[in-house]
């Protein structure tokens, strides 16, 4: 008992936030939580170094993850360049590619490359490599989703197997084999106008395995674990973002009409729904909250616009970087928190990049944090 008191007293002295608790007749102090130090980085300067592109295709909304010594990119709609023209056609709902690293870990940016999307032959590019020219859809569409293009025969609607977040690596085995997961909403939209036909669609959980291979045409094998892992009108945990840390996968999903919700699961039990816990009213519970339950909201964990969550070891902080909502501009917002549950600080503008010249100038802003310099 004496030892506990000394320990408690030293803890109380060393942290600014300690809670007294009654232990028998005696009152001891135990540390409840580290003081929430706010991490609030500011951008010093930004230099555009290169476009990330496979010039033979036009891709949007790519997220990335480190896999087998390369960077693996998962993108949404991808159109193939019609040879010898600046025109692109034959849209695939999602595709993937690889980029290389130098031996010091930095991205292998090259001076010039093939002419095409984002590349005029002389500007610097980070070249995306991968299966060509057939470009199969990577995350397959379900048998009821007008496979394999997603465009239905009547031409009126299409299914989009659009990854909103990069693959979440759950394990890297001794031999380098990577296991990863992605949750993708089973979106059904009108072909004209992108009108959503199901407001809160069900979600497919995809599992990937990849054994590192020198051949860039070898991509992870992917198969759906469950085409209705989250049912229609349930919170689509994992689609808004993911972070793995401390043996848990933290999975973010959007509430309706607004807000961001959080679930967690031991990282080796991703496929076991009984192991999931949900953060509601400041506590972890095994009862899944309704998508309309405001008590399931984690304030400021993203703006609800597209973005990326990650853990920054150097800053000892969870970070979200992404887009304001609504916004079609390259204005990167940031929020940070000492733990996945928060408290998250109010997102603020970190950096404004150049906008594109198309109808929608900039969307699907993402952070590619594994490209950060390691030292
Ligand atoms: C990226 O590609 C765009 C469109 O082709 C071009 O305008 C821009 O200058 C390129 N950026 C860099 C950094 O090379
Ligand atoms: C290619 O793009 C770069 C970067 O935008 C630019 O400086 C260069 O003049 C362009 N070259 C050609 C041949 O258009």
XYZ file of C-alpha atoms and ligand atoms in Angstrom:
403
model
C 0.000 0.000 0.000
C 2.807 2.332 0.980
C 4.481 1.711 -2.354
C 1.266 2.442 -4.241
C 0.935 5.765 -2.421
C 4.461 6.792 -3.306
C 3.907 5.746 -6.872
C 0.610 7.608 -7.001
C 2.139 10.710 -5.464
C 5.010 10.704 -7.930
C 2.584 10.240 -10.791
C 0.458 13.082 -9.475
C 3.531 15.287 -9.284
C 4.744 14.406 -12.749
C 1.526 14.945 -14.644
C -0.795 17.879 -14.495
C -3.895 15.780 -14.747
C -4.417 13.218 -11.992
C -7.615 11.959 -10.420
C -7.975 11.221 -6.699
C -9.670 7.889 -6.015
C -10.729 6.319 -2.714
C -8.769 3.131 -1.925
C -10.154 1.728 1.377
C -9.660 4.536 3.928
C -6.965 6.216 1.940
C -7.123 8.505 -0.983
C -4.599 7.805 -3.728
C -3.942 9.613 -6.935
C -3.829 7.728 -10.182
C -3.061 9.057 -13.575
C -6.212 9.189 -15.636
C -4.876 10.413 -18.903
C -1.898 12.344 -20.164
C -2.634 16.041 -20.494
C -4.001 16.708 -23.960
C -1.139 18.571 -25.604
C -2.453 20.197 -28.723
C -0.360 19.487 -31.795
C -0.931 22.342 -34.214
C 1.598 22.228 -37.074
C 1.911 25.066 -39.576
C 3.131 24.760 -43.171
C 6.461 26.556 -43.643
C 6.738 26.216 -47.403
C 5.585 23.904 -50.165
C 7.323 22.903 -53.396
C 5.605 21.014 -56.175
C 8.102 18.322 -57.073
C 6.294 16.069 -59.547
C 3.007 14.712 -60.796
C 2.276 11.135 -59.791
C 1.049 9.574 -63.002
C 0.879 6.729 -65.408
C 0.715 8.959 -68.513
C -1.191 6.296 -70.478
C -4.241 6.635 -68.224
C -6.180 9.423 -66.552
C -6.946 8.540 -62.941
C -8.686 10.248 -60.086
C -8.832 10.023 -56.309
C -5.774 7.872 -55.658
C -4.904 6.844 -52.120
C -1.638 5.126 -51.281
C -0.009 2.713 -48.880
C 3.446 1.237 -48.460
C 3.675 -2.408 -49.550
C 6.626 -4.684 -50.233
C 9.145 -1.838 -50.634
C 7.023 0.137 -53.109
C 4.065 2.484 -52.855
C 0.767 0.937 -53.897
C -1.847 3.353 -55.274
C -5.567 2.569 -55.433
C -7.518 4.942 -57.653
C -11.105 5.491 -58.689
C -12.348 6.140 -62.239
C -9.553 5.481 -64.686
C -9.784 6.270 -68.396
C -7.358 4.908 -70.993
C -5.494 7.327 -73.276
C -6.413 6.840 -76.895
C -2.957 6.417 -78.470
C -1.606 9.473 -80.247
C -4.356 11.754 -78.929
C -5.129 13.779 -75.827
C -8.426 11.909 -75.519
C -9.246 9.332 -72.868
C -11.953 6.670 -73.026
C -13.117 3.318 -71.610
C -13.601 4.139 -67.954
C -12.760 1.540 -65.284
C -14.355 2.085 -61.866
C -11.077 1.507 -60.014
C -7.478 0.566 -60.856
C -4.159 0.281 -59.057
C -0.496 1.070 -59.695
C 2.969 1.021 -58.134
C 5.605 3.694 -57.685
C 9.234 2.987 -56.792
C 11.479 4.321 -54.061
C 15.194 5.113 -54.064
C 17.345 3.100 -51.680
C 17.148 5.933 -49.120
C 13.358 5.547 -49.129
C 12.594 8.731 -51.082
C 10.146 8.525 -54.013
C 11.886 7.685 -57.324
C 11.017 10.910 -59.159
C 12.290 10.976 -62.714
C 13.046 13.888 -65.046
C 10.661 13.446 -67.951
C 8.851 10.358 -69.114
C 6.185 9.222 -71.554
C 3.846 11.957 -72.782
C 0.296 11.743 -71.519
C -1.725 12.565 -68.408
C 0.231 14.994 -66.216
C 3.368 14.480 -68.284
C 4.547 16.559 -71.264
C 7.744 14.556 -71.648
C 10.029 16.954 -69.759
C 8.370 17.688 -66.422
C 9.279 15.600 -63.390
C 7.008 12.644 -62.712
C 6.686 9.887 -60.161
C 5.853 7.132 -62.628
C 2.998 4.795 -61.762
C 3.636 1.314 -63.088
C 1.403 -1.719 -63.219
C -0.821 -3.914 -65.326
C -1.152 -2.622 -68.881
C -2.929 -2.316 -71.181
C -5.997 -4.266 -70.073
C -6.274 -2.556 -66.661
C -8.680 -4.913 -64.941
C -10.909 -3.383 -62.292
C -9.049 -4.152 -59.073
C -11.836 -4.230 -56.460
C -14.389 -6.425 -58.242
C -18.021 -5.445 -58.610
C -20.629 -7.780 -57.125
C -22.690 -10.097 -59.363
C -25.682 -7.728 -58.969
C -23.587 -4.648 -59.798
C -23.466 -4.833 -63.592
C -20.005 -6.394 -63.738
C -17.427 -5.945 -64.936
C -17.567 -2.254 -65.854
C -20.327 -1.320 -63.394
C -22.245 0.356 -66.227
C -25.667 -1.292 -66.508
C -26.993 -2.491 -69.866
C -29.838 0.048 -69.923
C -27.223 2.828 -69.775
C -29.215 4.632 -67.077
C -27.257 3.731 -63.982
C -23.858 2.534 -62.872
C -22.332 0.828 -59.832
C -19.115 2.348 -58.570
C -16.619 0.326 -56.627
C -14.809 3.489 -55.575
C -12.226 3.164 -52.801
C -12.542 6.225 -50.529
C -9.565 5.247 -48.385
C -6.269 3.485 -49.088
C -5.855 -0.204 -48.158
C -5.376 -0.799 -44.430
C -2.425 -3.108 -43.835
C -3.261 -5.421 -40.939
C -0.229 -7.693 -41.043
C 3.179 -8.106 -42.660
C 4.480 -11.650 -42.209
C 8.130 -12.675 -41.740
C 8.437 -13.510 -45.438
C 7.106 -10.043 -46.320
C 3.581 -11.181 -47.272
C 1.189 -8.315 -46.662
C -2.459 -8.670 -45.624
C -4.642 -5.610 -46.125
C -8.332 -4.661 -46.150
C -10.557 -2.050 -47.767
C -14.195 -1.225 -47.085
C -16.041 0.008 -50.185
C -19.593 1.337 -50.325
C -21.832 -0.428 -52.848
C -22.728 2.828 -54.561
C -25.383 2.865 -57.253
C -25.696 6.137 -59.148
C -27.398 7.526 -62.222
C -25.144 7.555 -65.277
C -26.063 11.148 -65.951
C -25.634 13.501 -63.034
C -24.044 11.248 -60.395
C -27.303 11.130 -58.461
C -27.132 8.591 -55.646
C -29.804 5.871 -55.950
C -29.260 4.400 -52.459
C -28.573 7.010 -49.791
C -26.676 4.825 -47.294
C -25.573 1.781 -49.265
C -24.199 -1.467 -47.863
C -20.437 -1.959 -47.743
C -18.192 -4.695 -49.179
C -15.133 -5.713 -47.165
C -12.261 -6.671 -49.503
C -9.201 -8.601 -48.372
C -5.852 -8.328 -50.142
C -2.729 -10.456 -49.896
C 0.532 -9.614 -51.573
C 3.821 -11.419 -51.631
C 6.509 -8.912 -52.697
C 7.444 -9.466 -56.322
C 9.922 -7.680 -58.582
C 7.343 -7.737 -61.408
C 5.237 -4.549 -61.289
C 2.473 -6.367 -63.170
C 1.887 -8.512 -60.113
C -0.650 -6.780 -57.880
C -2.201 -8.021 -54.635
C -4.819 -10.718 -54.956
C -8.127 -9.311 -53.779
C -11.374 -10.999 -52.856
C -14.546 -9.832 -51.162
C -14.851 -11.242 -47.639
C -18.451 -10.077 -47.314
C -20.407 -8.046 -49.886
C -22.647 -6.732 -47.098
C -20.192 -6.405 -44.207
C -22.067 -3.276 -43.163
C -25.699 -3.374 -44.250
C -27.584 -0.559 -45.969
C -28.389 2.225 -43.480
C -25.608 1.152 -41.094
C -22.552 3.309 -40.407
C -19.961 2.470 -43.081
C -17.029 2.156 -40.654
C -13.710 2.015 -42.485
C -14.830 3.908 -45.581
C -14.002 7.350 -44.168
C -10.570 6.352 -42.912
C -8.445 3.944 -40.951
C -5.481 3.923 -38.577
C -3.718 0.892 -37.126
C -1.923 1.469 -33.835
C -1.364 -0.367 -30.563
C -2.855 -3.641 -31.820
C -6.140 -2.049 -32.899
C -7.589 -0.949 -36.188
C -9.507 2.316 -35.761
C -12.163 2.742 -38.415
C -13.979 5.963 -39.214
C -17.359 6.223 -40.944
C -19.821 9.001 -41.664
C -23.029 9.577 -39.736
C -26.244 10.764 -41.325
C -26.991 13.592 -41.849
C -23.565 14.655 -40.582
C -20.664 13.725 -38.337
C -17.861 11.174 -38.086
C -18.183 7.945 -36.049
C -15.445 5.580 -34.819
C -15.171 1.810 -34.317
C -12.209 -0.322 -33.277
C -11.304 -3.982 -33.595
C -8.177 -5.978 -32.720
C -6.114 -5.777 -35.889
C -5.975 -9.585 -36.239
C -9.798 -9.888 -36.085
C -10.883 -7.572 -38.924
C -13.314 -10.132 -40.371
C -14.969 -10.941 -37.018
C -17.855 -8.529 -36.474
C -18.363 -9.764 -32.878
C -14.989 -8.244 -31.941
C -15.921 -4.704 -33.008
C -16.520 -1.937 -30.488
C -18.093 1.418 -31.180
C -17.347 4.797 -29.621
C -20.606 6.287 -28.331
C -21.071 9.048 -25.736
C -17.380 8.940 -24.868
C -17.279 5.163 -24.169
C -16.528 1.967 -26.060
C -19.569 -0.287 -26.414
C -20.270 -3.473 -28.358
C -23.681 -2.153 -29.437
C -23.500 -0.622 -32.885
C -25.073 2.851 -32.872
C -27.627 3.974 -35.446
C -26.298 6.056 -38.322
C -28.549 8.899 -37.131
C -27.293 8.810 -33.509
C -25.507 12.112 -32.777
C -23.950 10.556 -29.623
C -21.785 8.440 -31.973
C -20.083 11.570 -33.353
C -16.393 12.202 -32.663
C -16.238 15.986 -33.070
C -13.660 17.358 -35.531
C -12.312 13.912 -36.566
C -12.146 15.268 -40.096
C -14.465 17.812 -41.663
C -16.578 14.965 -43.234
C -14.848 15.923 -46.504
C -12.487 13.418 -48.126
C -9.168 12.919 -46.359
C -6.689 10.581 -44.684
C -6.078 9.564 -41.056
C -2.669 8.478 -39.803
C -0.532 8.273 -36.699
C 2.593 10.406 -36.583
C 5.146 8.878 -34.243
C 7.372 11.948 -34.287
C 4.526 14.184 -33.144
C 2.978 11.432 -30.980
C -0.290 12.492 -32.527
C -3.135 11.219 -34.672
C -3.591 13.366 -37.746
C -6.305 13.894 -40.322
C -5.537 15.843 -43.498
C -8.211 16.430 -46.119
C -10.758 18.669 -47.740
C -13.338 20.983 -46.254
C -16.962 20.001 -46.846
C -18.381 21.134 -49.164
C -15.379 22.206 -51.248
C -13.948 21.539 -54.698
C -10.700 23.407 -54.043
C -7.187 22.197 -53.211
C -7.392 23.646 -49.692
C -5.873 21.098 -47.314
C -7.318 21.118 -43.792
C -5.730 19.418 -40.808
C -6.904 18.215 -37.415
C -4.894 16.414 -34.736
C -5.639 14.465 -31.575
C -3.702 12.655 -28.831
C -5.859 9.527 -29.330
C -8.158 8.185 -32.088
C -11.191 9.095 -29.943
C -9.998 12.685 -29.635
C -10.175 15.342 -28.494
C -9.642 16.474 -32.097
C -8.892 20.157 -32.570
C -11.029 22.237 -34.924
C -9.731 21.566 -38.461
C -7.798 24.513 -39.883
C -6.311 25.391 -43.274
C -2.775 23.977 -43.592
C -1.978 24.620 -47.245
C -3.653 25.715 -50.479
C -2.348 23.996 -53.596
C -2.877 24.867 -57.251
C -6.258 23.850 -58.623
C -6.959 21.861 -61.745
C -8.596 23.465 -64.778
C -11.513 21.030 -65.176
C -15.131 21.478 -64.122
C -14.336 20.210 -60.594
C -10.945 21.810 -59.870
C -9.832 19.591 -56.948
C -11.404 16.774 -55.008
C -10.503 13.661 -53.006
C -7.649 15.404 -51.174
C -5.468 12.823 -49.432
C -2.288 12.610 -47.375
C 0.428 10.147 -48.419
C 2.114 10.072 -45.045
C 4.332 7.036 -45.685
C 6.204 9.238 -48.197
C 7.303 11.471 -45.333
C 11.050 11.578 -44.838
C 11.908 8.947 -42.248
C 14.572 10.970 -40.429
C 1.272 18.308 -63.687
O 0.433 18.123 -64.812
C -0.341 19.288 -65.139
C -1.319 18.910 -66.237
O -0.684 18.274 -67.283
C 0.614 20.407 -65.529
O -0.124 21.562 -65.834
C 1.551 20.696 -64.364
O 2.505 21.659 -64.723
C 2.266 19.437 -63.914
N 2.966 19.710 -62.656
C 4.248 19.435 -62.457
C 4.787 19.738 -61.089
O 4.956 18.927 -63.297
C 6.443 20.808 -69.635
O 5.971 21.176 -68.367
C 6.908 21.909 -67.594
C 6.299 22.081 -66.203
O 4.992 22.589 -66.267
C 7.233 23.220 -68.304
O 8.187 23.956 -67.555
C 7.792 22.909 -69.686
O 8.004 24.100 -70.401
C 6.828 22.013 -70.465
N 7.470 21.572 -71.672
C 6.809 21.502 -72.843
C 7.629 20.945 -73.970
O 5.657 21.876 -72.980
